[in-house]
mmCIF file of C-alpha atoms and ligand atoms in Angstrom:
data_model
loop_
_atom_site.group_PDB
_atom_site.id
_atom_site.type_symbol
_atom_site.label_atom_id
_atom_site.label_comp_id
_atom_site.label_asym_id
_atom_site.label_seq_id
_atom_site.Cartn_x
_atom_site.Cartn_y
_atom_site.Cartn_z
ATOM 1 C CA MET A 19 -27.030 28.238 -36.496
ATOM 2 C CA ASN A 20 -25.161 25.007 -37.231
ATOM 3 C CA GLY A 21 -23.623 24.781 -33.874
ATOM 4 C CA ARG A 22 -20.408 25.008 -31.701
ATOM 5 C CA MET A 23 -17.151 23.164 -32.321
ATOM 6 C CA LEU A 24 -14.247 22.727 -30.060
ATOM 7 C CA VAL A 25 -11.008 22.452 -31.911
ATOM 8 C CA LEU A 26 -8.198 20.369 -30.365
ATOM 9 C CA PRO A 27 -5.137 20.652 -32.513
ATOM 10 C CA GLY A 28 -2.930 18.300 -30.228
ATOM 11 C CA ASP A 29 0.716 17.350 -30.990
ATOM 12 C CA GLY A 30 3.046 16.679 -33.935
ATOM 13 C CA ILE A 31 1.374 17.306 -37.330
ATOM 14 C CA GLY A 32 -1.917 17.988 -35.390
ATOM 15 C CA PRO A 33 -1.703 21.774 -35.370
ATOM 16 C CA SER A 34 -0.782 22.162 -39.044
ATOM 17 C CA ILE A 35 -3.494 19.764 -40.411
ATOM 18 C CA VAL A 36 -6.163 21.168 -38.188
ATOM 19 C CA ALA A 37 -5.175 24.584 -39.372
ATOM 20 C CA GLN A 38 -6.108 23.470 -42.823
ATOM 21 C CA ALA A 39 -9.584 22.319 -41.718
ATOM 22 C CA MET A 40 -10.061 25.707 -40.115
ATOM 23 C CA LYS A 41 -9.178 27.471 -43.337
ATOM 24 C CA VAL A 42 -12.178 25.202 -44.888
ATOM 25 C CA VAL A 43 -14.391 26.403 -42.161
ATOM 26 C CA ASP A 44 -13.583 30.043 -42.910
ATOM 27 C CA GLY A 45 -14.073 29.353 -46.563
ATOM 28 C CA LEU A 46 -17.556 27.954 -45.994
ATOM 29 C CA ARG A 47 -18.501 30.920 -43.617
ATOM 30 C CA ASP A 48 -17.460 33.471 -46.177
ATOM 31 C CA ARG A 49 -18.968 31.880 -49.123
ATOM 32 C CA TYR A 50 -21.825 29.829 -48.155
ATOM 33 C CA GLY A 51 -22.976 31.334 -44.802
ATOM 34 C CA LEU A 52 -22.004 28.409 -42.454
ATOM 35 C CA HIS A 53 -22.694 29.387 -38.919
ATOM 36 C CA LEU A 54 -20.267 27.477 -36.710
ATOM 37 C CA GLU A 55 -18.748 28.944 -33.584
ATOM 38 C CA THR A 56 -15.265 27.620 -32.933
ATOM 39 C CA GLU A 57 -12.877 27.652 -30.020
ATOM 40 C CA GLU A 58 -9.542 26.044 -29.422
ATOM 41 C CA ALA A 59 -8.358 24.139 -26.318
ATOM 42 C CA LEU A 60 -5.486 21.841 -25.215
ATOM 43 C CA ILE A 61 -5.172 18.190 -25.216
ATOM 44 C CA GLY A 62 -2.259 15.556 -25.267
ATOM 45 C CA GLY A 63 1.429 16.584 -25.004
ATOM 46 C CA ALA A 64 0.688 20.248 -25.565
ATOM 47 C CA ALA A 65 -1.665 20.024 -22.571
ATOM 48 C CA ILE A 66 0.868 18.267 -20.424
ATOM 49 C CA ASP A 67 3.406 20.860 -21.290
ATOM 50 C CA ALA A 68 1.161 23.701 -20.312
ATOM 51 C CA THR A 69 -0.774 22.086 -17.272
ATOM 52 C CA GLY A 70 0.791 18.708 -16.429
ATOM 53 C CA ASP A 71 -2.456 16.948 -17.405
ATOM 54 C CA PRO A 72 -3.194 15.426 -21.016
ATOM 55 C CA LEU A 73 -6.776 16.356 -20.617
ATOM 56 C CA PRO A 74 -7.239 19.465 -18.507
ATOM 57 C CA ALA A 75 -10.735 19.739 -16.669
ATOM 58 C CA ALA A 76 -11.324 22.994 -18.740
ATOM 59 C CA THR A 77 -11.030 21.030 -21.972
ATOM 60 C CA LEU A 78 -13.456 18.299 -21.001
ATOM 61 C CA THR A 79 -15.956 20.981 -19.824
ATOM 62 C CA ARG A 80 -15.740 22.881 -23.043
ATOM 63 C CA ALA A 81 -15.995 19.501 -25.038
ATOM 64 C CA ARG A 82 -19.300 18.663 -23.169
ATOM 65 C CA ALA A 83 -20.695 22.148 -23.960
ATOM 66 C CA ALA A 84 -19.792 21.821 -27.728
ATOM 67 C CA ASP A 85 -21.867 19.965 -30.411
ATOM 68 C CA VAL A 86 -18.709 18.634 -31.884
ATOM 69 C CA VAL A 87 -15.047 18.265 -31.209
ATOM 70 C CA LEU A 88 -12.398 18.236 -33.941
ATOM 71 C CA LEU A 89 -9.291 16.671 -32.991
ATOM 72 C CA GLY A 90 -5.790 16.601 -34.823
ATOM 73 C CA ALA A 91 -3.745 13.938 -33.080
ATOM 74 C CA VAL A 92 -1.826 13.397 -29.844
ATOM 75 C CA GLY A 93 1.448 11.976 -28.778
ATOM 76 C CA GLY A 94 5.111 11.942 -29.626
ATOM 77 C CA PRO A 95 8.666 10.839 -28.498
ATOM 78 C CA LYS A 96 8.936 13.918 -26.119
ATOM 79 C CA TRP A 97 6.148 12.307 -23.729
ATOM 80 C CA GLU A 98 6.895 8.573 -24.190
ATOM 81 C CA SER A 99 8.841 8.144 -21.025
ATOM 82 C CA LEU A 100 6.073 9.586 -18.850
ATOM 83 C CA ASP A 101 4.027 7.269 -16.622
ATOM 84 C CA ILE A 102 1.227 5.595 -18.769
ATOM 85 C CA LYS A 103 -1.453 7.298 -16.710
ATOM 86 C CA ILE A 104 -0.382 10.872 -17.819
ATOM 87 C CA ARG A 105 0.690 10.195 -21.339
ATOM 88 C CA PRO A 106 -0.909 12.140 -24.195
ATOM 89 C CA GLU A 107 -2.998 9.175 -25.507
ATOM 90 C CA LYS A 108 -4.604 8.795 -22.148
ATOM 91 C CA GLY A 109 -6.029 12.309 -22.541
ATOM 92 C CA LEU A 110 -7.768 11.083 -25.640
ATOM 93 C CA LEU A 111 -9.203 8.016 -24.118
ATOM 94 C CA ARG A 112 -10.491 10.075 -21.178
ATOM 95 C CA LEU A 113 -12.074 12.468 -23.546
ATOM 96 C CA ARG A 114 -13.884 9.586 -25.427
ATOM 97 C CA SER A 115 -15.181 8.165 -22.273
ATOM 98 C CA GLY A 116 -16.019 11.634 -20.655
ATOM 99 C CA LEU A 117 -18.193 12.263 -23.638
ATOM 100 C CA GLY A 118 -19.888 8.786 -23.579
ATOM 101 C CA LEU A 119 -18.886 8.127 -27.189
ATOM 102 C CA TYR A 120 -20.066 4.488 -27.791
ATOM 103 C CA ALA A 121 -20.132 4.323 -31.544
ATOM 104 C CA ASN A 122 -17.017 4.710 -33.716
ATOM 105 C CA LEU A 123 -17.543 5.268 -37.384
ATOM 106 C CA ARG A 124 -14.766 4.570 -39.903
ATOM 107 C CA PRO A 125 -15.595 4.984 -43.499
ATOM 108 C CA ALA A 126 -13.326 3.328 -46.065
ATOM 109 C CA LEU A 127 -13.895 5.188 -49.242
ATOM 110 C CA LEU A 128 -11.492 4.807 -52.171
ATOM 111 C CA HIS A 129 -11.135 7.932 -54.206
ATOM 112 C CA PRO A 130 -10.850 6.561 -57.668
ATOM 113 C CA GLN A 131 -7.913 8.897 -58.419
ATOM 114 C CA LEU A 132 -5.860 6.977 -55.883
ATOM 115 C CA ALA A 133 -6.786 3.392 -56.923
ATOM 116 C CA GLY A 134 -3.074 2.770 -57.524
ATOM 117 C CA ALA A 135 -2.328 3.458 -53.965
ATOM 118 C CA SER A 136 -4.036 0.392 -52.702
ATOM 119 C CA THR A 137 -2.125 -2.889 -52.324
ATOM 120 C CA LEU A 138 -5.103 -4.566 -53.864
ATOM 121 C CA LYS A 139 -5.848 -4.687 -57.504
ATOM 122 C CA PRO A 140 -7.744 -1.578 -58.850
ATOM 123 C CA GLU A 141 -10.525 -3.864 -60.007
ATOM 124 C CA VAL A 142 -11.023 -5.087 -56.425
ATOM 125 C CA VAL A 143 -11.207 -1.658 -54.836
ATOM 126 C CA VAL A 144 -12.510 0.896 -57.389
ATOM 127 C CA GLY A 145 -15.952 2.013 -56.225
ATOM 128 C CA LEU A 146 -15.108 0.897 -52.445
ATOM 129 C CA ASP A 147 -17.409 2.811 -50.061
ATOM 130 C CA LEU A 148 -18.030 1.098 -46.876
ATOM 131 C CA LEU A 149 -18.707 2.309 -43.315
ATOM 132 C CA ILE A 150 -17.661 0.359 -40.134
ATOM 133 C CA VAL A 151 -19.590 1.074 -37.105
ATOM 134 C CA ARG A 152 -17.730 -0.366 -34.148
ATOM 135 C CA GLU A 153 -18.963 -0.501 -30.514
ATOM 136 C CA LEU A 154 -16.496 1.560 -28.583
ATOM 137 C CA THR A 155 -17.051 1.455 -24.815
ATOM 138 C CA GLY A 156 -18.002 -2.296 -24.093
ATOM 139 C CA GLY A 157 -16.874 -5.784 -24.826
ATOM 140 C CA ILE A 158 -13.628 -7.482 -23.959
ATOM 141 C CA TYR A 159 -11.505 -4.276 -23.784
ATOM 142 C CA PHE A 160 -13.575 -3.129 -20.746
ATOM 143 C CA GLY A 161 -15.008 -6.490 -19.374
ATOM 144 C CA GLU A 162 -14.381 -7.580 -15.805
ATOM 145 C CA PRO A 163 -13.007 -9.958 -14.448
ATOM 146 C CA ARG A 164 -9.683 -9.367 -16.081
ATOM 147 C CA GLY A 165 -6.057 -9.932 -15.105
ATOM 148 C CA VAL A 166 -3.192 -12.370 -14.800
ATOM 149 C CA ARG A 167 -3.212 -14.874 -11.955
ATOM 150 C CA THR A 168 -0.941 -17.557 -10.660
ATOM 151 C CA LEU A 169 -2.589 -21.034 -10.510
ATOM 152 C CA ALA A 170 -2.208 -23.574 -7.730
ATOM 153 C CA ASN A 171 0.635 -25.324 -9.754
ATOM 154 C CA GLY A 172 2.421 -22.030 -10.122
ATOM 155 C CA GLU A 173 1.614 -21.484 -13.762
ATOM 156 C CA ARG A 174 0.314 -18.080 -14.822
ATOM 157 C CA GLU A 175 -2.907 -17.514 -16.536
ATOM 158 C CA GLY A 176 -4.194 -14.343 -18.296
ATOM 159 C CA TYR A 177 -7.959 -13.770 -18.571
ATOM 160 C CA ASN A 178 -10.373 -11.166 -20.029
ATOM 161 C CA THR A 179 -14.177 -11.120 -20.278
ATOM 162 C CA GLU A 180 -16.242 -10.422 -23.316
ATOM 163 C CA VAL A 181 -19.375 -8.870 -21.935
ATOM 164 C CA TYR A 182 -22.298 -7.020 -23.633
ATOM 165 C CA ARG A 183 -25.439 -5.835 -22.072
ATOM 166 C CA GLU A 184 -28.512 -5.792 -24.256
ATOM 167 C CA SER A 185 -28.783 -1.992 -24.135
ATOM 168 C CA GLU A 186 -25.226 -1.510 -25.362
ATOM 169 C CA ILE A 187 -25.968 -3.620 -28.337
ATOM 170 C CA ARG A 188 -29.164 -1.869 -29.123
ATOM 171 C CA ARG A 189 -27.902 1.503 -29.018
ATOM 172 C CA VAL A 190 -24.970 1.046 -31.368
ATOM 173 C CA ALA A 191 -27.098 -1.130 -33.732
ATOM 174 C CA LYS A 192 -29.561 1.712 -34.047
ATOM 175 C CA VAL A 193 -26.616 4.004 -35.173
ATOM 176 C CA ALA A 194 -25.727 1.498 -37.845
ATOM 177 C CA PHE A 195 -29.344 1.214 -39.108
ATOM 178 C CA GLU A 196 -29.878 5.101 -39.020
ATOM 179 C CA LEU A 197 -26.620 5.561 -40.973
ATOM 180 C CA ALA A 198 -27.596 2.862 -43.529
ATOM 181 C CA ARG A 199 -30.732 4.801 -44.171
ATOM 182 C CA ARG A 200 -28.565 7.614 -45.509
ATOM 183 C CA ARG A 201 -26.533 5.218 -47.607
ATOM 184 C CA ASP A 202 -27.406 2.028 -49.532
ATOM 185 C CA ARG A 203 -29.644 0.623 -46.671
ATOM 186 C CA ARG A 204 -27.735 -2.431 -45.929
ATOM 187 C CA VAL A 205 -26.230 -3.585 -42.716
ATOM 188 C CA CYS A 206 -23.933 -6.583 -42.256
ATOM 189 C CA SER A 207 -23.506 -7.414 -38.496
ATOM 190 C CA VAL A 208 -20.238 -9.163 -37.732
ATOM 191 C CA ASP A 209 -20.037 -11.593 -34.691
ATOM 192 C CA LYS A 210 -18.685 -15.012 -33.610
ATOM 193 C CA ALA A 211 -22.025 -16.208 -32.615
ATOM 194 C CA ASN A 212 -21.065 -19.858 -33.287
ATOM 195 C CA VAL A 213 -18.570 -19.829 -30.587
ATOM 196 C CA LEU A 214 -19.089 -16.651 -28.288
ATOM 197 C CA GLU A 215 -22.292 -16.477 -26.240
ATOM 198 C CA ALA A 216 -21.870 -12.821 -25.808
ATOM 199 C CA THR A 217 -22.030 -12.290 -29.506
ATOM 200 C CA GLU A 218 -24.959 -14.794 -29.835
ATOM 201 C CA LEU A 219 -26.844 -12.283 -27.690
ATOM 202 C CA TRP A 220 -25.319 -9.595 -30.089
ATOM 203 C CA ARG A 221 -26.900 -11.246 -33.150
ATOM 204 C CA ASN A 222 -30.345 -11.727 -31.425
ATOM 205 C CA VAL A 223 -30.519 -8.105 -30.372
ATOM 206 C CA VAL A 224 -29.416 -6.845 -33.761
ATOM 207 C CA ASP A 225 -32.204 -8.877 -35.269
ATOM 208 C CA GLU A 226 -34.726 -7.280 -32.815
ATOM 209 C CA VAL A 227 -33.548 -3.811 -33.688
ATOM 210 C CA ALA A 228 -33.881 -4.615 -37.427
ATOM 211 C CA ARG A 229 -37.500 -5.073 -36.975
ATOM 212 C CA ASP A 230 -37.899 -1.224 -36.664
ATOM 213 C CA TYR A 231 -35.956 -0.776 -39.896
ATOM 214 C CA GLY A 232 -37.857 -2.747 -42.460
ATOM 215 C CA ASP A 233 -36.393 -0.623 -45.217
ATOM 216 C CA VAL A 234 -32.814 -1.628 -44.292
ATOM 217 C CA ALA A 235 -31.543 -5.141 -45.455
ATOM 218 C CA LEU A 236 -29.674 -6.974 -42.502
ATOM 219 C CA SER A 237 -27.301 -9.880 -42.968
ATOM 220 C CA HIS A 238 -24.981 -11.593 -40.368
ATOM 221 C CA MET A 239 -21.393 -12.782 -40.975
ATOM 222 C CA TYR A 240 -18.843 -14.451 -38.781
ATOM 223 C CA VAL A 241 -15.800 -12.350 -38.173
ATOM 224 C CA ASP A 242 -13.364 -14.701 -39.676
ATOM 225 C CA ASN A 243 -15.249 -14.822 -42.889
ATOM 226 C CA CYS A 244 -15.676 -11.092 -42.798
ATOM 227 C CA ALA A 245 -11.890 -10.572 -42.710
ATOM 228 C CA MET A 246 -11.607 -12.840 -45.750
ATOM 229 C CA GLN A 247 -14.423 -11.020 -47.581
ATOM 230 C CA LEU A 248 -12.859 -7.506 -46.938
ATOM 231 C CA VAL A 249 -9.890 -8.606 -48.976
ATOM 232 C CA ARG A 250 -11.575 -10.767 -51.522
ATOM 233 C CA ASN A 251 -14.482 -8.444 -52.456
ATOM 234 C CA PRO A 252 -14.818 -5.395 -50.154
ATOM 235 C CA ARG A 253 -17.412 -3.698 -52.477
ATOM 236 C CA GLN A 254 -20.118 -6.156 -51.272
ATOM 237 C CA PHE A 255 -20.495 -4.193 -48.032
ATOM 238 C CA ASP A 256 -22.480 -1.018 -47.159
ATOM 239 C CA VAL A 257 -22.483 -0.720 -43.435
ATOM 240 C CA LEU A 258 -20.513 -3.140 -41.178
ATOM 241 C CA LEU A 259 -21.668 -3.288 -37.544
ATOM 242 C CA THR A 260 -19.473 -4.957 -35.125
ATOM 243 C CA THR A 261 -18.099 -5.327 -31.589
ATOM 244 C CA ASN A 262 -15.250 -3.365 -30.018
ATOM 245 C CA MET A 263 -12.445 -5.904 -30.644
ATOM 246 C CA PHE A 264 -13.627 -7.085 -33.989
ATOM 247 C CA GLY A 265 -14.081 -3.618 -35.123
ATOM 248 C CA ASP A 266 -10.695 -2.564 -33.907
ATOM 249 C CA ILE A 267 -9.169 -5.218 -36.116
ATOM 250 C CA LEU A 268 -11.373 -5.019 -39.197
ATOM 251 C CA SER A 269 -11.356 -1.097 -39.256
ATOM 252 C CA ASP A 270 -7.517 -1.198 -39.637
ATOM 253 C CA LEU A 271 -7.796 -3.837 -42.278
ATOM 254 C CA ALA A 272 -10.351 -1.909 -44.189
ATOM 255 C CA SER A 273 -8.323 1.425 -43.918
ATOM 256 C CA MET A 274 -5.565 -0.105 -45.787
ATOM 257 C CA LEU A 275 -7.728 -1.028 -48.693
ATOM 258 C CA THR A 276 -7.678 2.567 -49.709
ATOM 259 C CA GLY A 277 -4.041 2.804 -49.630
ATOM 260 C CA SER A 278 -3.218 5.912 -47.541
ATOM 261 C CA ILE A 279 -3.600 6.601 -43.855
ATOM 262 C CA GLY A 280 -3.524 10.335 -44.561
ATOM 263 C CA MET A 281 -6.980 10.201 -46.368
ATOM 264 C CA LEU A 282 -9.240 8.568 -43.759
ATOM 265 C CA PRO A 283 -11.501 10.409 -41.329
ATOM 266 C CA SER A 284 -13.391 8.955 -38.389
ATOM 267 C CA ALA A 285 -16.212 9.900 -35.969
ATOM 268 C CA SER A 286 -17.222 8.664 -32.419
ATOM 269 C CA LEU A 287 -20.739 9.441 -31.697
ATOM 270 C CA GLY A 288 -22.660 9.547 -28.196
ATOM 271 C CA GLU A 289 -26.026 10.498 -27.029
ATOM 272 C CA GLY A 290 -27.844 13.253 -28.768
ATOM 273 C CA GLY A 291 -25.646 13.277 -31.958
ATOM 274 C CA ARG A 292 -22.710 14.678 -29.957
ATOM 275 C CA GLY A 293 -19.517 13.644 -31.721
ATOM 276 C CA LEU A 294 -15.706 13.637 -31.734
ATOM 277 C CA TYR A 295 -14.243 13.789 -35.236
ATOM 278 C CA GLU A 296 -10.638 13.016 -36.053
ATOM 279 C CA PRO A 297 -8.279 11.573 -38.701
ATOM 280 C CA ILE A 298 -7.519 7.771 -38.056
ATOM 281 C CA HIS A 299 -3.781 8.408 -38.042
ATOM 282 C CA GLY A 300 -1.654 9.679 -35.280
ATOM 283 C CA SER A 301 0.591 12.693 -34.803
ATOM 284 C CA ALA A 302 3.368 11.497 -37.284
ATOM 285 C CA PRO A 303 6.289 12.998 -35.308
ATOM 286 C CA ASP A 304 8.590 11.769 -38.097
ATOM 287 C CA ILE A 305 7.228 14.341 -40.521
ATOM 288 C CA ALA A 306 6.111 17.204 -38.058
ATOM 289 C CA GLY A 307 7.041 20.749 -38.924
ATOM 290 C CA ARG A 308 8.003 19.986 -42.499
ATOM 291 C CA ASP A 309 4.814 20.950 -44.255
ATOM 292 C CA ILE A 310 4.383 17.576 -45.933
ATOM 293 C CA ALA A 311 1.596 15.924 -43.884
ATOM 294 C CA ASN A 312 -1.596 15.246 -45.772
ATOM 295 C CA PRO A 313 -4.554 17.403 -44.238
ATOM 296 C CA ILE A 314 -7.219 15.591 -46.123
ATOM 297 C CA ALA A 315 -8.259 13.116 -43.422
ATOM 298 C CA THR A 316 -8.740 15.988 -41.147
ATOM 299 C CA ILE A 317 -10.664 18.078 -43.586
ATOM 300 C CA LEU A 318 -12.783 15.046 -44.365
ATOM 301 C CA SER A 319 -13.386 14.621 -40.514
ATOM 302 C CA LEU A 320 -14.776 18.075 -40.518
ATOM 303 C CA ALA A 321 -17.168 17.077 -43.437
ATOM 304 C CA MET A 322 -18.349 14.155 -41.212
ATOM 305 C CA ALA A 323 -18.995 16.507 -38.453
ATOM 306 C CA LEU A 324 -21.139 18.574 -40.616
ATOM 307 C CA ARG A 325 -23.003 15.716 -41.932
ATOM 308 C CA TYR A 326 -23.495 13.632 -38.791
ATOM 309 C CA SER A 327 -23.688 16.071 -35.911
ATOM 310 C CA LEU A 328 -24.348 19.528 -37.266
ATOM 311 C CA ASP A 329 -27.071 18.629 -39.842
ATOM 312 C CA ALA A 330 -25.231 20.460 -42.553
ATOM 313 C CA PRO A 331 -25.046 17.834 -45.316
ATOM 314 C CA ALA A 332 -24.740 20.111 -48.135
ATOM 315 C CA MET A 333 -21.669 21.703 -46.580
ATOM 316 C CA ALA A 334 -20.191 18.233 -46.247
ATOM 317 C CA ASP A 335 -20.916 17.517 -49.818
ATOM 318 C CA ARG A 336 -19.134 20.782 -50.724
ATOM 319 C CA ILE A 337 -16.035 19.763 -48.853
ATOM 320 C CA GLU A 338 -16.024 16.190 -50.309
ATOM 321 C CA ALA A 339 -16.669 17.531 -53.844
ATOM 322 C CA ALA A 340 -13.730 20.011 -53.360
ATOM 323 C CA VAL A 341 -11.286 17.252 -52.280
ATOM 324 C CA SER A 342 -12.231 15.178 -55.213
ATOM 325 C CA ARG A 343 -11.742 18.060 -57.783
ATOM 326 C CA VAL A 344 -8.154 18.807 -56.195
ATOM 327 C CA LEU A 345 -7.339 15.146 -56.605
ATOM 328 C CA ASP A 346 -8.736 15.261 -60.242
ATOM 329 C CA ASN A 347 -6.478 18.359 -60.834
ATOM 330 C CA GLY A 348 -3.526 16.046 -59.871
ATOM 331 C CA LEU A 349 -2.453 17.715 -56.619
ATOM 332 C CA ARG A 350 -0.886 15.266 -54.158
ATOM 333 C CA THR A 351 0.918 15.378 -50.791
ATOM 334 C CA ALA A 352 4.003 13.220 -50.511
ATOM 335 C CA ASP A 353 2.146 10.317 -48.944
ATOM 336 C CA ILE A 354 -0.125 9.820 -51.988
ATOM 337 C CA TRP A 355 2.127 11.211 -54.785
ATOM 338 C CA SER A 356 2.880 9.223 -57.886
ATOM 339 C CA GLU A 357 4.675 9.846 -61.154
ATOM 340 C CA GLY A 358 3.057 12.741 -63.263
ATOM 341 C CA MET A 359 1.228 14.268 -60.276
ATOM 342 C CA THR A 360 1.995 17.723 -58.767
ATOM 343 C CA ARG A 361 3.538 17.508 -55.241
ATOM 344 C CA VAL A 362 2.223 19.859 -52.762
ATOM 345 C CA GLY A 363 2.719 20.679 -49.082
ATOM 346 C CA THR A 364 0.155 20.749 -46.351
ATOM 347 C CA GLY A 365 -0.632 24.471 -46.527
ATOM 348 C CA ALA A 366 -0.870 24.444 -50.347
ATOM 349 C CA MET A 367 -3.257 21.346 -50.233
ATOM 350 C CA GLY A 368 -5.462 23.276 -47.821
ATOM 351 C CA ASP A 369 -5.538 26.336 -49.884
ATOM 352 C CA ALA A 370 -6.376 24.297 -53.034
ATOM 353 C CA ILE A 371 -9.155 22.617 -51.267
ATOM 354 C CA VAL A 372 -10.618 26.000 -50.062
ATOM 355 C CA SER A 373 -10.321 27.328 -53.629
ATOM 356 C CA ALA A 374 -12.251 24.355 -54.941
ATOM 357 C CA LEU A 375 -15.151 24.721 -52.491
HETATM 358 P P1 LIG B 401 1.073 7.641 -37.120
HETATM 359 O O1 LIG B 401 -0.302 7.440 -37.748
HETATM 360 O O2 LIG B 401 1.263 8.977 -36.472
HETATM 361 O O3 LIG B 401 2.206 7.571 -38.401
HETATM 362 C C1 LIG B 401 2.372 6.306 -39.069
HETATM 363 C C2 LIG B 401 3.046 6.711 -40.406
HETATM 364 O O4 LIG B 401 2.077 7.323 -41.310
HETATM 365 C C3 LIG B 401 4.236 7.557 -40.281
HETATM 366 O O5 LIG B 401 5.122 7.270 -41.260
HETATM 367 C C4 LIG B 401 3.688 8.905 -40.576
HETATM 368 O O6 LIG B 401 4.586 9.872 -41.004
HETATM 369 C C5 LIG B 401 2.539 8.600 -41.630
HETATM 370 N N1 LIG B 401 1.464 9.494 -41.427
HETATM 371 C C6 LIG B 401 0.558 9.528 -40.505
HETATM 372 N N2 LIG B 401 -0.458 10.552 -40.784
HETATM 373 C C7 LIG B 401 0.018 11.221 -41.958
HETATM 374 C C8 LIG B 401 -0.441 12.183 -42.713
HETATM 375 N N3 LIG B 401 -1.511 12.891 -42.400
HETATM 376 N N4 LIG B 401 0.298 12.481 -43.988
HETATM 377 C C9 LIG B 401 1.255 11.812 -44.331
HETATM 378 N N5 LIG B 401 1.812 10.734 -43.549
HETATM 379 C C10 LIG B 401 1.243 10.443 -42.504
HETATM 380 O O7 LIG B 401 1.314 6.456 -36.117
HETATM 381 P P2 LIG B 401 2.665 6.203 -35.138
HETATM 382 O O8 LIG B 401 3.871 6.664 -35.927
HETATM 383 O O9 LIG B 401 2.431 4.827 -34.853
HETATM 384 O O10 LIG B 401 2.391 7.039 -34.020
HETATM 385 C C11 LIG B 401 2.899 8.389 -33.769
HETATM 386 C C12 LIG B 401 2.361 9.097 -32.418
HETATM 387 O O11 LIG B 401 1.002 9.314 -32.670
HETATM 388 C C13 LIG B 401 2.437 8.088 -31.261
HETATM 389 O O12 LIG B 401 2.796 8.950 -30.202
HETATM 390 C C14 LIG B 401 1.032 7.430 -31.022
HETATM 391 O O13 LIG B 401 0.823 7.142 -29.762
HETATM 392 C C15 LIG B 401 0.167 8.672 -31.548
HETATM 393 N N6 LIG B 401 -1.069 8.217 -32.074
HETATM 394 C C16 LIG B 401 -2.161 9.103 -31.883
HETATM 395 C C17 LIG B 401 -3.439 8.802 -32.375
HETATM 396 C C18 LIG B 401 -4.410 9.749 -32.170
HETATM 397 O O14 LIG B 401 -4.273 10.848 -31.849
HETATM 398 N N7 LIG B 401 -5.769 9.414 -32.498
HETATM 399 C C19 LIG B 401 -3.470 7.557 -33.070
HETATM 400 C C20 LIG B 401 -2.461 6.722 -33.391
HETATM 401 C C21 LIG B 401 -1.248 7.123 -32.903
#
């Protein structure tokens, strides 16, 4: 028994890309004996339409009972005029906090077949395989006090607080070191310890955690230098560990090194290995319903779920190898298509990956 997965297709291209991932689950079940119970629930705009709530209580209850959640994407123009508290995206934020997901994992892996899709020169990005571990529930995005106040002289002042407790730093650092053990055993912790006390503590606590991981090499880097290094020589990194805000920015930068938003999966992990797995892109309303969305980010999110939460790394390997084979064979969805390649739709890409399993 590998576990239970709650499937949340969501909005826009969500249902069609999640359907391809489910074909892959079926393929692994039929051919390789994967034991994965799956059930579907509502989130986002689809949930608002059906229940008035972007995260119905039943969905959160089922998510808590599952080992993993696989999400498509939420949101779209239809719900943009709603009050911010009941927009589709709010459902996703509530799901993340309701599951206590404090570590966000974003791999940036360049498939060599797509080297030409990056805006950087192929010799800079070929071989790129880095993993960003971002703290997700603390730091300046949540810190109090926060707000905008009017000073005695009538001038307005905005303020936020970067705050980290030792325990928050320790638990996400452990995730980074554990993941490094399954990779190249190197962690680079990114901070601004020369200017921000909260990240000076970050650095000290990461050093303490590192003592339990003598087999993993730890280095530290200031965030401004890291931004530069990611563009100059991104292949120097294995695991990058960083705070909520720095991770938000650096992970978007890193995702673009690989060229296509339709290729990149992500995971958010909490206690006990529970995780939410989703592509990094949104619901792409501009292409929804046209059978042209790239399902690979979602299919690779399923692979991450199998590897990190369901203890089925061999199944994950099969999926990743199948994706690679399909790319080798020249199949491309519109977002990654180039001259000489065979253009296929969402469904045909899913079928090809299943055949290549
Ligand atoms: P987006 O990621 O949905 O789309 C950006 C661009 O990338 C679009 O041109 C889109 O067509 C393209 N794209 C995205 N995924 C693709 C795929 N799999 N294959 C091919 N092309 C793809 O971002 P956006 O347009 O800023 O947002 C659209 C909606 O998605 C908004 O409502 C936004 O709030 C929501 N959103 C949701 C999530 C999420 O569910 N995690 C994340 C980001 C945005």
